[in-house]
Amino acid sequence: MPRVVKPPEIRSAELLDCAQRLFFEHGYDNTTVNDIIREAGLSKGAFYHYFASKEALLEALARRLARDSLAELQPLLDDPSLDGIGRLNALFAGSRRLNIELAPQLRKTFFVVFRPENLALFHRVDQAARELAEPIITNLLRKGSEEGILDVPDPQAFAEMFLQLRLTFRDVMHRALLQAEQGNIDEAARLLEGRLRLYGIAIDRLLKLPDGTIEAVQPGFARAFLEAGP
């Protein structure tokens, strides 16, 4: 049969689709490049034409998942009834909901990036998501400042600070996931929820708001995330 020629963006998307299915089902570590090309019906040469490595494919998958998640949250952020604080809290609430819905797949796929030996991969995956999130957070902060609700002299710099603070979750998330795997759900949930609460307070103080204004966590979220799924 003649070879089917498809546009590069379609081939790339097909590889990402196959990788996502396999990563979500079996985990990143347990999926090989050969598994992906077999699922996609492509040669190894074709794979490396689009992605330099399995790590590069994971980076692209992180970017796509972030883009899809942010697109799903956009209607909340555009709600005209919300002010600057309401929009930030809607962003956190929507993110929590999506994290719970995707928790089993995210844990299987991205647990590997939290390992201490995979620091470079973590930063690549995180950067892919940050590039999409930063302009959205910048815009939220700019709107809140224009409304007089938030005290943000430089929205882009403050958005960068928000995202930099997230980096403190890497080691905490790794410890929490390890504890959860060992059956210490209570301890893991306390660890994760405690850090999320501190993250919210850090944002409050950065924005000169009363502690507890920004709802970075809700009671029970950490446990729900760690226990969700099959």
CSV table of N, CA and C in Angstrom, one decimal, residues 18-28 30-31 39 104-105 108-109 230:
chain,number,residue,atom,x,y,z
A,18,CYS,N,-0.7,9.0,21.0
A,18,CYS,CA,-0.2,7.6,21.4
A,18,CYS,C,0.6,7.6,22.7
A,19,ALA,N,1.5,8.6,22.8
A,19,ALA,CA,2.3,8.6,24.0
A,19,ALA,C,1.4,8.9,25.2
A,20,GLN,N,0.5,9.8,25.1
A,20,GLN,CA,-0.4,10.1,26.2
A,20,GLN,C,-1.2,8.9,26.7
A,21,ARG,N,-1.7,8.1,25.7
A,21,ARG,CA,-2.5,6.9,26.1
A,21,ARG,C,-1.6,5.9,26.8
A,22,LEU,N,-0.4,5.7,26.3
A,22,LEU,CA,0.5,4.8,26.9
A,22,LEU,C,1.1,5.2,28.3
A,23,PHE,N,1.5,6.5,28.3
A,23,PHE,CA,2.0,7.1,29.6
A,23,PHE,C,0.9,7.0,30.7
A,24,PHE,N,-0.3,7.4,30.3
A,24,PHE,CA,-1.4,7.4,31.3
A,24,PHE,C,-1.8,6.0,31.7
A,25,GLU,N,-1.7,5.0,30.8
A,25,GLU,CA,-2.0,3.6,31.2
A,25,GLU,C,-0.9,2.9,31.9
A,26,HIS,N,0.3,3.1,31.4
A,26,HIS,CA,1.4,2.3,32.0
A,26,HIS,C,2.4,3.1,32.8
A,27,GLY,N,2.4,4.4,32.6
A,27,GLY,CA,3.4,5.2,33.3
A,27,GLY,C,4.5,5.6,32.3
A,28,TYR,N,5.2,6.7,32.6
A,28,TYR,CA,6.3,7.1,31.7
A,28,TYR,C,7.5,6.1,31.7
A,30,ASN,N,7.5,3.0,32.2
A,30,ASN,CA,7.2,1.7,31.6
A,30,ASN,C,6.8,1.8,30.2
A,31,THR,N,7.0,2.9,29.5
A,31,THR,CA,6.7,3.1,28.1
A,31,THR,C,8.0,3.4,27.4
A,39,GLU,N,2.5,1.8,18.5
A,39,GLU,CA,1.1,2.3,18.7
A,39,GLU,C,0.8,3.2,17.6
A,104,PRO,N,-5.0,10.3,38.6
A,104,PRO,CA,-4.3,9.0,38.4
A,104,PRO,C,-3.3,9.0,37.2
A,105,GLN,N,-3.7,9.7,36.1
A,105,GLN,CA,-2.9,9.7,34.9
A,105,GLN,C,-1.7,10.6,35.2
A,108,LYS,N,0.9,8.9,37.3
A,108,LYS,CA,1.7,7.9,36.5
A,108,LYS,C,2.7,8.5,35.6
A,109,THR,N,2.2,9.6,35.0
A,109,THR,CA,3.0,10.2,33.9
A,109,THR,C,4.1,11.1,34.4
A,230,PRO,N,-8.3,4.8,39.7
A,230,PRO,CA,-8.4,3.4,40.0
A,230,PRO,C,-7.3,3.1,41.0
